[in-house]
PDB file of C-alpha atoms in Angstrom:
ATOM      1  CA  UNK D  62       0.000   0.000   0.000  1.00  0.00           C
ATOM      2  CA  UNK D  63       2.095   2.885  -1.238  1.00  0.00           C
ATOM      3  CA  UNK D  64      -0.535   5.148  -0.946  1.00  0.00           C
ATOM      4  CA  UNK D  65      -0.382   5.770   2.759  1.00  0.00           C
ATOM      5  CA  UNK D  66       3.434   6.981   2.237  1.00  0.00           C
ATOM      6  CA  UNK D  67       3.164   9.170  -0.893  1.00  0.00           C
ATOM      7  CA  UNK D  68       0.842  11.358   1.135  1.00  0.00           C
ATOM      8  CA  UNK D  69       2.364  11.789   4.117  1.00  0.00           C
ATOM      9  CA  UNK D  70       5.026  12.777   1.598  1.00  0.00           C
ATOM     10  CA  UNK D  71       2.987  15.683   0.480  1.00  0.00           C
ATOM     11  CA  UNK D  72       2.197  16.474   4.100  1.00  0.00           C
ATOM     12  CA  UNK D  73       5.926  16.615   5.518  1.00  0.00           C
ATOM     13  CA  UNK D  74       7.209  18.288   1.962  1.00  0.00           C
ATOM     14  CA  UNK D  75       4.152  21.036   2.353  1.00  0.00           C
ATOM     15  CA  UNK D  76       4.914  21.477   6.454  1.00  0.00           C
ATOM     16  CA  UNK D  77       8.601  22.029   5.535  1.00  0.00           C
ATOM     17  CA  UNK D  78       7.951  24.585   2.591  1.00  0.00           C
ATOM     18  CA  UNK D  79       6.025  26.372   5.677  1.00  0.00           C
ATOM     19  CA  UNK D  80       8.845  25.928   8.131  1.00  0.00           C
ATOM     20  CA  UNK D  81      11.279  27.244   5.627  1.00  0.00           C
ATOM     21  CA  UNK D  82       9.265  30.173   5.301  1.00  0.00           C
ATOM     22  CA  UNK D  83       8.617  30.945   8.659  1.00  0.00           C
ATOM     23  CA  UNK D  84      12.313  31.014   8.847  1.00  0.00           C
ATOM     24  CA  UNK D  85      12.980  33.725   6.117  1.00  0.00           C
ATOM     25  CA  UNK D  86      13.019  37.488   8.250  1.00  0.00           C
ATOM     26  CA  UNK D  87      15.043  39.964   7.176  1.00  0.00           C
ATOM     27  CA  UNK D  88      14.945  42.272  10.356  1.00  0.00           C
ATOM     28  CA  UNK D  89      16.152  41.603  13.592  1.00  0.00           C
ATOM     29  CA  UNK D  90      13.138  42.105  15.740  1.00  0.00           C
ATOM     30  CA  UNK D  91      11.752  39.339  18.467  1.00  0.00           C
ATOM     31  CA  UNK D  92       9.287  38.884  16.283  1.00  0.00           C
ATOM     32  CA  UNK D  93      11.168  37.436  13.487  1.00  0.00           C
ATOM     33  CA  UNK D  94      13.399  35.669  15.782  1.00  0.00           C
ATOM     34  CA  UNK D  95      10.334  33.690  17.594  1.00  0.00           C
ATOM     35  CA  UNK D  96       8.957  32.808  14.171  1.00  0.00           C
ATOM     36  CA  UNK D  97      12.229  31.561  13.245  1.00  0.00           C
ATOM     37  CA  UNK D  98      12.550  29.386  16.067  1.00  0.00           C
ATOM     38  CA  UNK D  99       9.109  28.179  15.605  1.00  0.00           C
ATOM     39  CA  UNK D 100       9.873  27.062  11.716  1.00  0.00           C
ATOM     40  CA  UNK D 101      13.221  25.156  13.032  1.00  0.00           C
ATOM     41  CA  UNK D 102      10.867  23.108  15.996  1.00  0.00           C
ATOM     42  CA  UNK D 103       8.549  22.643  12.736  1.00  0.00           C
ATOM     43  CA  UNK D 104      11.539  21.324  10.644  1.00  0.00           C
ATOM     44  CA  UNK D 105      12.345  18.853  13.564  1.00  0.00           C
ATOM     45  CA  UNK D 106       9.170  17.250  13.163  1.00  0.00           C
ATOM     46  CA  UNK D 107       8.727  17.190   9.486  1.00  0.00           C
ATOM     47  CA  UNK D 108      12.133  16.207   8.447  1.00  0.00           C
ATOM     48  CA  UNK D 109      12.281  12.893   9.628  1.00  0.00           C
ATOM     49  CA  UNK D 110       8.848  12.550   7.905  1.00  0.00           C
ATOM     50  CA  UNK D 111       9.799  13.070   4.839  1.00  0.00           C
ATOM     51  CA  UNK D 112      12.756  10.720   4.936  1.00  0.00           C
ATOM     52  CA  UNK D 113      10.540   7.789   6.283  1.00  0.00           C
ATOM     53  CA  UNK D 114       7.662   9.072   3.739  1.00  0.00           C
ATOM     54  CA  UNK D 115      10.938   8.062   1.058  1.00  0.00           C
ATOM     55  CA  UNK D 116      11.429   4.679   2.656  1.00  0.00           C
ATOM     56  CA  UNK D 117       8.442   3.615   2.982  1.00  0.00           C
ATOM     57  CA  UNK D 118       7.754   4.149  -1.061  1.00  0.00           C
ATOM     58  CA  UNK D 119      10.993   2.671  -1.605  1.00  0.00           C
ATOM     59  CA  UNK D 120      10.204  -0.336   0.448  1.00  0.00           C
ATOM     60  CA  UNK D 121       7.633  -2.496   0.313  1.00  0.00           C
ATOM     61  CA  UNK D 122       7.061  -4.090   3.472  1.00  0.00           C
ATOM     62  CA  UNK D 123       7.983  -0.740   5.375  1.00  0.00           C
ATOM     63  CA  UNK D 124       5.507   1.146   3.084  1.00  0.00           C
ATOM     64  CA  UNK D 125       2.328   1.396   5.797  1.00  0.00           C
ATOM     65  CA  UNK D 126       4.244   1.228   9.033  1.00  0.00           C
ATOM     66  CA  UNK D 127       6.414   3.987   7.401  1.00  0.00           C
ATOM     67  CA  UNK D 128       3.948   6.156   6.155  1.00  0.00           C
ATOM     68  CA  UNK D 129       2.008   5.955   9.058  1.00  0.00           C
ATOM     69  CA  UNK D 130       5.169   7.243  11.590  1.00  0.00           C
ATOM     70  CA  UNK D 131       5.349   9.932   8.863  1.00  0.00           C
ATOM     71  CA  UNK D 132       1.827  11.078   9.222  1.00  0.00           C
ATOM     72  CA  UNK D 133       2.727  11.194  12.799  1.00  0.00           C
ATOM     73  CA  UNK D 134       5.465  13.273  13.121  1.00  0.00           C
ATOM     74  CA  UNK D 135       3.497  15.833  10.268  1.00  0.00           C
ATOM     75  CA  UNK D 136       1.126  16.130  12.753  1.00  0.00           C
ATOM     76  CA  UNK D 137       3.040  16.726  15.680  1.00  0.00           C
ATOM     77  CA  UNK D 138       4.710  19.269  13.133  1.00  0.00           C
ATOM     78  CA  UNK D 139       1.006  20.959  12.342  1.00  0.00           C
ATOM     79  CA  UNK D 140       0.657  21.048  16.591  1.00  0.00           C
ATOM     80  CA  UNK D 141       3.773  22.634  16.896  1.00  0.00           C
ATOM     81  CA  UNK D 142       3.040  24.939  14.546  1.00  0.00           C
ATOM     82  CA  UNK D 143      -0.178  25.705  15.894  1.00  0.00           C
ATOM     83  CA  UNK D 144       0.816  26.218  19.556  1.00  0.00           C
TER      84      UNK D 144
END
């Protein structure tokens, strides 16, 4: 079932396009900084997603246990980003 891992694929790869532009502030207020560090505890989440979301399609037998860890940690990403 390589379903479950292609879209927590999308999910970690969209979470991470959003972490990497929380993470773009030009100015030097606390503002920008918090947001920053917010994108980086986003990244921790939905890195590791992605590279089990890659496993999992590469291997069979991994693909649902894989994809489902990777759903996880995208939505621990999504809670960190909401908090």
């Amino acid at each position: 079932m390589r379903s479950v891992p292609a879209l927590a694929l999308v999910l970690n790869l969209v979470i991470c396009a959003w972490a990497l532009l929380k993470g773009f502030y030009i100015e030097p207020t606390t503002a920008a900084l918090q947001e920053s560090a917010q994108g980086q505890r986003m990244a921790l989440f939905a890195v590791p997603g992605v590279v089990l979301a890659v496993a999992g399609l590469i291997r069979r037998r991994w693909a649902t246990v894989a994809g489902g860890l990777s759903a996880l940690l995208g939505l621990a990403a999504l809670v960190v980003a909401l908090l």
